[in-house]
Amino acid sequence: MSGPSVKVDAAVGEAASVEVAVLLAGRALVSIERFASSGRTSYSGPAALPALRPDLAIGAYRAWESASARRTLAAEDAAPVRGVGQRRSWTNEIAQAARVAVAGLGRRPVITAWYSTRQLRSWAGPDGLVSAIDADLRKRLEDKAAFGQILRLAEVPEAVRLAGVRIDGPLPSLAELRRAVSSDRVVVQSGADSGGRGTVFVDTDADLAQAAAMPGPYRVTPFVTGWSSNITILSAPRPEGTLRVYVDRPSHKAVGVPEAGIAPAKSAGNIWSIPWPRPAAEAVVDAAVRIAEWAWAEHRMAGLFGVDALLTEDGRVVLNEINCRNQGTTEVSGVNQQLRGVPPFAVAHLVVLLGGRAEWLPDPEAFNTATIDAATSSAPGPYYLKLRHRGPHPVTLTGLHGPGIYRPAAGSLHWVGPGSHPAEAGPGQVLLANLPAPDVLCLPGAELGTAEAITTADDGPFADPHTLSATGRRLLAALDHHLTPATRPEGTTP
């Protein structure tokens, strides 16, 4: 039931585990992210580092046994409903229980999260620590209107910058925007929102009105035909001030994919096994290093962050966004590092934010050279496809064994066995992660989990940047077989 070899070098894994333990110094490790299974590719599966299993995980959705922290608290334990509203409000709904759960550990906590907020610091208490990028710094650097200036300040070559204009006042007419960026279809971005929020593709005056409803300032760019991409980057400073920068293999990211129920500006998932043109891979690695060095020099920003890029149909690459935090890609992108014998960047991220050195990391120049080689090859890599409830009425998920390894066949999903890591899915199989239990009511638009595996470029879930492949369509059709109509309780909203 195992896929390609995923194994962290024993000496490297031991050194990383020891450093994490020393830095925690007896404090409790607490994970707070929407998926209570966050970090599972580090602490479970064939390359597991048990020291990274959290003492407590707090999230919106329940974890499952093989992916679970030592203790979990999930919002859907108290209110078994999944929907768009619950996805955005779960921290407020669980706030009191979270404070009690953290205090009940009886040890000072170290909280890992996407970024530090006042709410998380209150959960940590006066003696606790939120080990994450500061929310104000994240908001400033992720401000989409500021991205063009960041690229200039970081001295990213102009050929890799996506041409665009910043607009500080009201948005002008669509005709003026088209002239400004020399494109019939324009992209308007605003703020520091994640998951495609804050981005509107503008084709009509109605689209422009939707974009204008966002608060400015705005960044306006041409729509680029081709693949989007996520690139995960790790900045690891040394005490003397030098910076080591590690760049992960860039992905091919599908955007939109209406057949999967994903909105036009939102990611439907990523695949890391489709080859890149070498000049584009070299350019994106060079630009990532420049951005990391600038962010460290100007803001002392270290640890894990992401850059989004666009790979054009003629093989060029341009950058279009920065994300100074863990992302939805972080869980599965870490498998790329494990395929190379190194713990996921998320482990070094924790070490760096706790003041450690992570000397067990390899030489960064050699690592980044190998990244370019991997990106330009057809070597197997991980993928994930987001699973959404695409229908108009509430459903429950029935006839399954919960998260684990499945084989889609004959229009349904067949249980293979337990699992929590993409490498545990063999040929023709898939890990279905974070599935709802049968008692959870799933409203239209609800997250049903993710489908994950390691594959070659020929057998991924996407046929092109906006379309599912036969593999992806077969999987979603099989999942639909297990959706059972249900009644929505009073007071719940899609």
Short mmCIF file of C-alpha atoms in Angstrom, two decimals, residues 16-383:
data_model
loop_
_atom_site.label_atom_id
_atom_site.label_comp_id
_atom_site.label_asym_id
_atom_site.label_seq_id
_atom_site.Cartn_x
_atom_site.Cartn_y
_atom_site.Cartn_z
CA ALA A 16 15.54 17.87 14.09
CA SER A 17 13.52 16.03 16.74
CA VAL A 18 16.12 16.69 19.42
CA GLU A 19 16.29 20.40 18.57
CA VAL A 20 12.50 20.72 18.71
CA ALA A 21 12.44 19.02 22.12
CA VAL A 22 15.22 21.26 23.47
CA LEU A 23 13.51 24.42 22.22
CA LEU A 24 10.13 23.41 23.64
CA ALA A 25 11.85 22.85 27.00
CA GLY A 26 8.92 20.93 28.42
CA ARG A 27 6.28 23.29 27.06
CA ALA A 28 3.19 21.85 25.37
CA LEU A 29 3.01 22.02 21.57
CA VAL A 30 -0.43 23.23 20.47
CA SER A 31 -1.58 23.41 16.85
CA ILE A 32 -4.43 25.79 15.99
CA GLU A 33 -5.54 25.60 12.37
CA ARG A 34 -8.79 24.89 10.59
CA PHE A 35 -7.78 21.25 10.06
CA ALA A 36 -7.15 19.70 13.47
CA SER A 37 -4.89 17.23 11.61
CA SER A 38 -2.50 20.03 10.60
CA GLY A 39 1.12 18.87 10.56
CA ARG A 40 0.25 15.21 9.97
CA THR A 41 2.77 14.77 7.14
CA SER A 42 5.49 15.67 9.67
CA TYR A 43 4.41 13.44 12.56
CA SER A 44 2.66 10.52 10.85
CA GLY A 45 3.15 8.29 7.84
CA PRO A 46 6.32 6.63 6.51
CA ALA A 47 8.65 9.56 7.38
CA ALA A 48 7.15 10.37 10.79
CA LEU A 49 8.92 12.49 13.40
CA PRO A 50 6.88 11.62 16.53
CA ALA A 51 8.30 14.61 18.44
CA LEU A 52 6.27 16.86 16.14
CA ARG A 53 2.91 15.34 17.13
CA PRO A 54 1.10 18.16 19.00
CA ASP A 55 0.02 17.73 22.60
CA LEU A 56 -3.21 19.47 21.61
CA ALA A 57 -4.75 20.33 18.25
CA ILE A 58 -7.62 22.80 17.98
CA GLY A 59 -9.51 23.17 14.71
CA ALA A 60 -12.82 23.38 12.92
CA TYR A 61 -12.94 19.74 11.82
CA ARG A 62 -12.27 16.54 13.71
CA ALA A 63 -9.00 14.71 13.17
CA TRP A 64 -8.87 10.92 12.70
CA GLU A 65 -6.88 8.40 14.71
CA SER A 66 -3.71 8.08 12.61
CA ALA A 67 -3.56 11.84 12.01
CA SER A 68 -4.59 12.96 15.47
CA ALA A 69 -2.67 14.98 18.01
CA ARG A 70 -2.45 13.56 21.53
CA ARG A 71 -5.60 15.53 22.34
CA THR A 72 -7.97 17.36 20.00
CA LEU A 73 -10.71 19.95 20.23
CA ALA A 74 -12.84 20.48 17.13
CA ALA A 75 -15.69 22.92 16.63
CA GLU A 76 -17.77 20.27 14.88
CA ASP A 77 -17.66 18.11 18.02
CA ALA A 78 -20.12 20.57 19.57
CA ALA A 79 -21.91 21.65 16.37
CA PRO A 80 -21.64 18.93 13.70
CA VAL A 81 -22.24 21.23 10.71
CA ARG A 82 -19.84 22.15 7.91
CA GLY A 83 -20.41 25.12 5.64
CA VAL A 84 -18.87 28.31 4.33
CA GLY A 85 -20.01 30.24 7.41
CA GLN A 86 -18.59 27.69 9.84
CA ARG A 87 -15.28 27.68 7.97
CA ARG A 88 -14.90 31.37 8.73
CA SER A 89 -16.40 31.61 12.21
CA TRP A 90 -15.10 28.51 14.00
CA THR A 91 -12.47 30.28 16.13
CA ASN A 92 -15.09 32.52 17.69
CA GLU A 93 -17.46 29.61 18.27
CA ILE A 94 -14.81 27.57 20.05
CA ALA A 95 -13.01 30.39 21.88
CA GLN A 96 -14.03 29.59 25.45
CA ALA A 97 -13.48 25.86 25.05
CA ALA A 98 -10.07 26.55 23.50
CA ARG A 99 -8.94 28.64 26.47
CA VAL A 100 -10.04 25.90 28.84
CA ALA A 101 -8.32 23.19 26.79
CA VAL A 102 -5.00 25.06 26.61
CA ALA A 103 -5.09 25.90 30.32
CA GLY A 104 -5.97 22.29 31.09
CA LEU A 105 -2.66 21.07 29.66
CA GLY A 106 -1.00 22.19 32.89
CA ARG A 107 2.09 23.38 31.01
CA ARG A 108 3.04 26.58 29.26
CA PRO A 109 1.96 26.28 25.62
CA VAL A 110 3.76 26.98 22.35
CA ILE A 111 1.01 27.61 19.82
CA THR A 112 1.62 27.09 16.11
CA ALA A 113 -0.75 28.79 13.68
CA TRP A 114 -0.83 30.56 10.32
CA TYR A 115 -0.09 33.90 11.98
CA SER A 116 -0.26 35.43 15.43
CA THR A 117 -3.44 37.24 16.46
CA ARG A 118 -4.72 38.86 19.63
CA GLN A 119 -7.20 36.01 20.03
CA LEU A 120 -4.50 33.33 19.84
CA ARG A 121 -2.32 35.22 22.31
CA SER A 122 -5.25 35.30 24.72
CA TRP A 123 -5.64 31.53 24.35
CA ALA A 124 -1.93 31.08 25.03
CA GLY A 125 -2.20 33.04 28.28
CA PRO A 126 0.44 35.29 29.87
CA ASP A 127 3.09 32.54 30.01
CA GLY A 128 2.41 31.05 26.59
CA LEU A 129 3.91 31.76 23.18
CA VAL A 130 2.35 31.99 19.73
CA SER A 131 5.04 30.76 17.38
CA ALA A 132 3.90 32.39 14.13
CA ILE A 133 4.48 35.48 12.04
CA ASP A 134 3.09 38.68 13.54
CA ALA A 135 -0.36 39.50 12.14
CA ASP A 136 0.46 43.17 11.49
CA LEU A 137 3.63 42.30 9.56
CA ARG A 138 1.78 39.63 7.61
CA LYS A 139 -0.98 42.10 6.71
CA ARG A 140 1.53 44.70 5.56
CA LEU A 141 3.59 42.34 3.41
CA GLU A 142 0.63 40.45 1.98
CA ASP A 143 -1.22 43.62 0.98
CA LYS A 144 -1.84 42.86 -2.69
CA ALA A 145 -1.59 46.51 -3.67
CA ALA A 146 1.98 46.63 -2.29
CA PHE A 147 3.31 43.57 -4.13
CA GLY A 148 4.72 45.44 -7.11
CA GLN A 149 6.73 47.68 -4.79
CA ILE A 150 8.02 44.68 -2.84
CA LEU A 151 9.33 43.12 -6.05
CA ARG A 152 11.12 46.35 -6.93
CA LEU A 153 12.64 46.72 -3.48
CA ALA A 154 13.77 43.08 -3.54
CA GLU A 155 15.41 43.73 -6.92
CA VAL A 156 13.50 40.93 -8.58
CA PRO A 157 14.28 41.10 -12.32
CA GLU A 158 11.65 43.00 -14.25
CA ALA A 159 11.02 40.04 -16.57
CA VAL A 160 9.64 38.08 -13.58
CA ARG A 161 7.36 40.86 -12.36
CA LEU A 162 3.74 40.83 -13.45
CA ALA A 163 3.04 44.21 -15.02
CA GLY A 164 0.39 46.12 -13.13
CA VAL A 165 -0.74 49.42 -11.67
CA ARG A 166 -1.60 50.51 -8.15
CA ILE A 167 -4.81 52.51 -7.72
CA ASP A 168 -5.25 54.33 -4.41
CA GLY A 169 -8.58 55.98 -5.19
CA PRO A 170 -11.81 54.66 -6.66
CA LEU A 171 -11.50 52.23 -9.55
CA PRO A 172 -11.89 53.91 -12.94
CA SER A 173 -13.98 52.53 -15.79
CA LEU A 174 -13.36 49.09 -17.24
CA ALA A 175 -12.15 50.67 -20.48
CA GLU A 176 -9.52 52.66 -18.57
CA LEU A 177 -8.37 49.59 -16.65
CA ARG A 178 -8.02 47.64 -19.89
CA ARG A 179 -5.90 50.41 -21.40
CA ALA A 180 -3.76 50.64 -18.26
CA VAL A 181 -2.71 46.96 -18.37
CA SER A 182 -3.18 46.23 -22.10
CA SER A 183 -5.59 43.35 -21.51
CA ASP A 184 -9.30 42.76 -22.21
CA ARG A 185 -9.60 40.68 -19.05
CA VAL A 186 -8.15 42.36 -15.98
CA VAL A 187 -7.50 41.16 -12.44
CA VAL A 188 -8.27 43.43 -9.49
CA GLN A 189 -6.77 42.57 -6.11
CA SER A 190 -7.12 44.16 -2.70
CA GLY A 191 -6.10 43.57 0.91
CA ALA A 192 -4.36 40.59 2.53
CA ASP A 193 -7.08 37.94 2.35
CA SER A 194 -6.25 34.30 1.60
CA GLY A 195 -7.90 31.55 -0.41
CA GLY A 196 -8.73 33.70 -3.44
CA ARG A 197 -10.65 36.28 -1.46
CA GLY A 198 -9.58 39.78 -2.43
CA THR A 199 -9.17 38.82 -6.10
CA VAL A 200 -11.76 39.47 -8.83
CA PHE A 201 -11.43 38.58 -12.51
CA VAL A 202 -13.08 41.48 -14.37
CA ASP A 203 -14.74 40.93 -17.75
CA THR A 204 -17.87 43.04 -17.36
CA ASP A 205 -19.13 46.14 -15.56
CA ALA A 206 -20.84 43.84 -13.06
CA ASP A 207 -17.47 42.25 -12.26
CA LEU A 208 -16.01 45.72 -11.86
CA ALA A 209 -18.75 46.63 -9.38
CA GLN A 210 -17.86 43.51 -7.39
CA ALA A 211 -14.19 44.53 -7.38
CA ALA A 212 -15.04 48.11 -6.41
CA ALA A 213 -16.93 46.80 -3.37
CA MET A 214 -13.57 45.70 -1.93
CA PRO A 215 -11.74 48.39 0.05
CA GLY A 216 -8.77 49.93 -1.74
CA PRO A 217 -5.99 50.46 -2.52
CA TYR A 218 -6.01 48.08 -5.48
CA ARG A 219 -3.52 46.31 -7.69
CA VAL A 220 -4.70 45.85 -11.29
CA THR A 221 -2.94 43.41 -13.62
CA PRO A 222 -3.65 41.66 -16.91
CA PHE A 223 -5.13 38.18 -16.81
CA VAL A 224 -2.40 35.69 -17.72
CA THR A 225 -3.36 32.49 -19.52
CA GLY A 226 -1.55 29.46 -18.12
CA TRP A 227 -0.93 27.64 -14.87
CA SER A 228 -0.80 29.29 -11.49
CA SER A 229 1.83 28.02 -9.06
CA ASN A 230 2.58 27.89 -5.34
CA ILE A 231 6.20 28.00 -4.21
CA THR A 232 7.03 27.35 -0.55
CA ILE A 233 10.17 29.04 0.78
CA LEU A 234 12.07 28.71 4.05
CA SER A 235 14.31 31.43 5.50
CA ALA A 236 16.68 30.10 8.16
CA PRO A 237 18.98 32.73 9.72
CA ARG A 238 22.17 31.97 11.57
CA PRO A 239 23.10 33.84 14.78
CA GLU A 240 25.80 35.83 12.97
CA GLY A 241 23.09 37.25 10.69
CA THR A 242 23.59 35.27 7.49
CA LEU A 243 20.50 33.81 5.89
CA ARG A 244 19.97 30.40 4.34
CA VAL A 245 17.09 30.29 1.87
CA TYR A 246 15.50 27.03 0.69
CA VAL A 247 13.03 26.95 -2.20
CA ASP A 248 10.62 24.05 -2.67
CA ARG A 249 9.75 22.51 -6.02
CA PRO A 250 7.19 24.84 -7.67
CA SER A 251 3.74 23.42 -8.27
CA HIS A 252 1.18 23.59 -11.01
CA LYS A 253 -1.95 25.01 -9.36
CA ALA A 254 -5.41 24.66 -10.86
CA VAL A 255 -7.58 27.75 -10.38
CA GLY A 256 -11.34 27.90 -10.68
CA VAL A 257 -12.33 24.44 -11.95
CA PRO A 258 -16.11 24.95 -11.82
CA GLU A 259 -16.72 21.19 -12.19
CA ALA A 260 -15.07 20.83 -8.76
CA GLY A 261 -17.20 23.62 -7.29
CA ILE A 262 -14.26 26.03 -6.97
CA ALA A 263 -14.85 29.76 -7.59
CA PRO A 264 -12.99 31.56 -10.41
CA ALA A 265 -10.14 33.06 -8.36
CA LYS A 266 -9.74 30.18 -5.90
CA SER A 267 -7.28 27.29 -5.93
CA ALA A 268 -8.68 23.82 -6.61
CA GLY A 269 -5.44 22.12 -5.60
CA ASN A 270 -1.81 21.63 -6.62
CA ILE A 271 0.32 19.01 -8.35
CA TRP A 272 4.12 18.93 -8.09
CA SER A 273 5.04 16.39 -10.78
CA ILE A 274 4.42 18.34 -14.01
CA PRO A 275 7.78 19.53 -15.44
CA TRP A 276 8.68 23.21 -15.67
CA PRO A 277 10.82 24.81 -18.39
CA ARG A 278 14.34 25.19 -16.94
CA PRO A 279 14.61 28.98 -17.49
CA ALA A 280 11.31 29.50 -15.67
CA ALA A 281 12.35 27.24 -12.77
CA GLU A 282 15.69 29.04 -12.46
CA ALA A 283 13.97 32.43 -12.56
CA VAL A 284 11.42 31.58 -9.88
CA VAL A 285 14.07 30.17 -7.51
CA ASP A 286 16.24 33.27 -7.99
CA ALA A 287 13.28 35.57 -7.33
CA ALA A 288 12.23 33.63 -4.23
CA VAL A 289 15.72 33.95 -2.75
CA ARG A 290 15.76 37.70 -3.46
CA ILE A 291 12.38 38.20 -1.75
CA ALA A 292 13.48 36.16 1.26
CA GLU A 293 16.71 38.15 1.62
CA TRP A 294 14.85 41.47 1.36
CA ALA A 295 12.19 40.41 3.90
CA TRP A 296 14.91 39.37 6.35
CA ALA A 297 17.00 42.50 5.86
CA GLU A 298 14.06 44.90 6.13
CA HIS A 299 11.66 43.13 8.49
CA ARG A 300 13.62 40.27 10.10
CA MET A 301 11.00 37.93 8.67
CA ALA A 302 12.20 34.34 8.99
CA GLY A 303 10.63 30.92 8.70
CA LEU A 304 8.20 29.64 6.13
CA PHE A 305 6.39 31.73 3.53
CA GLY A 306 5.00 31.34 0.02
CA VAL A 307 5.12 33.08 -3.33
CA ASP A 308 2.50 32.61 -6.03
CA ALA A 309 3.48 32.67 -9.69
CA LEU A 310 1.96 32.35 -13.14
CA LEU A 311 3.54 30.07 -15.73
CA THR A 312 2.55 31.39 -19.14
CA GLU A 313 1.68 29.28 -22.14
CA ASP A 314 4.99 30.21 -23.80
CA GLY A 315 7.02 29.08 -20.78
CA ARG A 316 7.71 32.37 -19.01
CA VAL A 317 7.07 32.95 -15.31
CA VAL A 318 5.80 36.04 -13.48
CA LEU A 319 5.13 36.50 -9.76
CA ASN A 320 1.74 37.72 -8.57
CA GLU A 321 1.44 37.34 -4.76
CA ILE A 322 3.25 36.72 -1.49
CA ASN A 323 1.87 34.82 1.51
CA CYS A 324 3.85 35.32 4.72
CA ARG A 325 2.52 32.31 6.64
CA ASN A 326 1.65 28.67 6.40
CA GLN A 327 -0.81 28.07 3.56
CA GLY A 328 -3.25 25.41 2.49
CA THR A 329 -0.40 24.00 0.38
CA THR A 330 1.96 23.59 3.37
CA GLU A 331 0.72 20.16 4.44
CA VAL A 332 1.23 18.37 1.14
CA SER A 333 4.14 20.44 -0.20
CA GLY A 334 6.19 19.10 2.72
CA VAL A 335 6.14 15.70 1.02
CA ASN A 336 8.52 17.17 -1.57
CA GLN A 337 11.14 17.64 1.13
CA GLN A 338 10.57 14.13 2.50
CA LEU A 339 11.11 12.69 -0.98
CA ARG A 340 14.57 14.28 -0.73
CA GLY A 341 15.28 12.92 2.76
CA VAL A 342 14.65 16.19 4.65
CA PRO A 343 11.93 16.97 7.23
CA PRO A 344 9.15 19.24 5.93
CA PHE A 345 9.90 22.96 5.96
CA ALA A 346 7.20 23.29 8.64
CA VAL A 347 9.58 21.60 11.12
CA ALA A 348 12.38 24.07 10.42
CA HIS A 349 9.80 26.88 10.55
CA LEU A 350 8.96 25.96 14.16
CA VAL A 351 12.65 25.66 15.03
CA VAL A 352 13.52 29.04 13.50
CA LEU A 353 10.64 30.87 15.20
CA LEU A 354 11.70 29.38 18.54
CA GLY A 355 15.20 30.76 18.04
CA GLY A 356 16.87 27.54 16.91
CA ARG A 357 19.50 27.11 14.22
CA ALA A 358 18.30 24.09 12.19
CA GLU A 359 21.88 23.18 11.30
CA TRP A 360 20.58 19.80 10.14
CA LEU A 361 19.29 21.47 6.98
CA PRO A 362 21.42 20.80 3.87
CA ASP A 363 23.49 23.37 2.01
CA PRO A 364 20.97 25.85 0.54
CA GLU A 365 22.68 26.32 -2.82
CA ALA A 366 22.87 22.59 -3.41
CA PHE A 367 19.26 22.20 -2.26
CA ASN A 368 18.00 24.90 -4.63
CA THR A 369 19.98 23.47 -7.52
CA ALA A 370 18.34 20.12 -6.84
CA THR A 371 14.98 21.91 -6.70
CA ILE A 372 15.50 23.19 -10.24
CA ASP A 373 16.49 19.70 -11.39
CA ALA A 374 13.38 18.20 -9.80
CA ALA A 375 11.11 20.92 -11.19
CA THR A 376 12.33 20.31 -14.73
CA SER A 377 12.00 16.52 -14.52
CA SER A 378 9.05 14.15 -14.57
CA ALA A 379 9.94 12.69 -11.17
CA PRO A 380 6.90 11.69 -9.07
CA GLY A 381 5.54 14.31 -6.71
CA PRO A 382 2.53 14.84 -4.46
CA TYR A 383 -0.80 16.36 -5.38
#
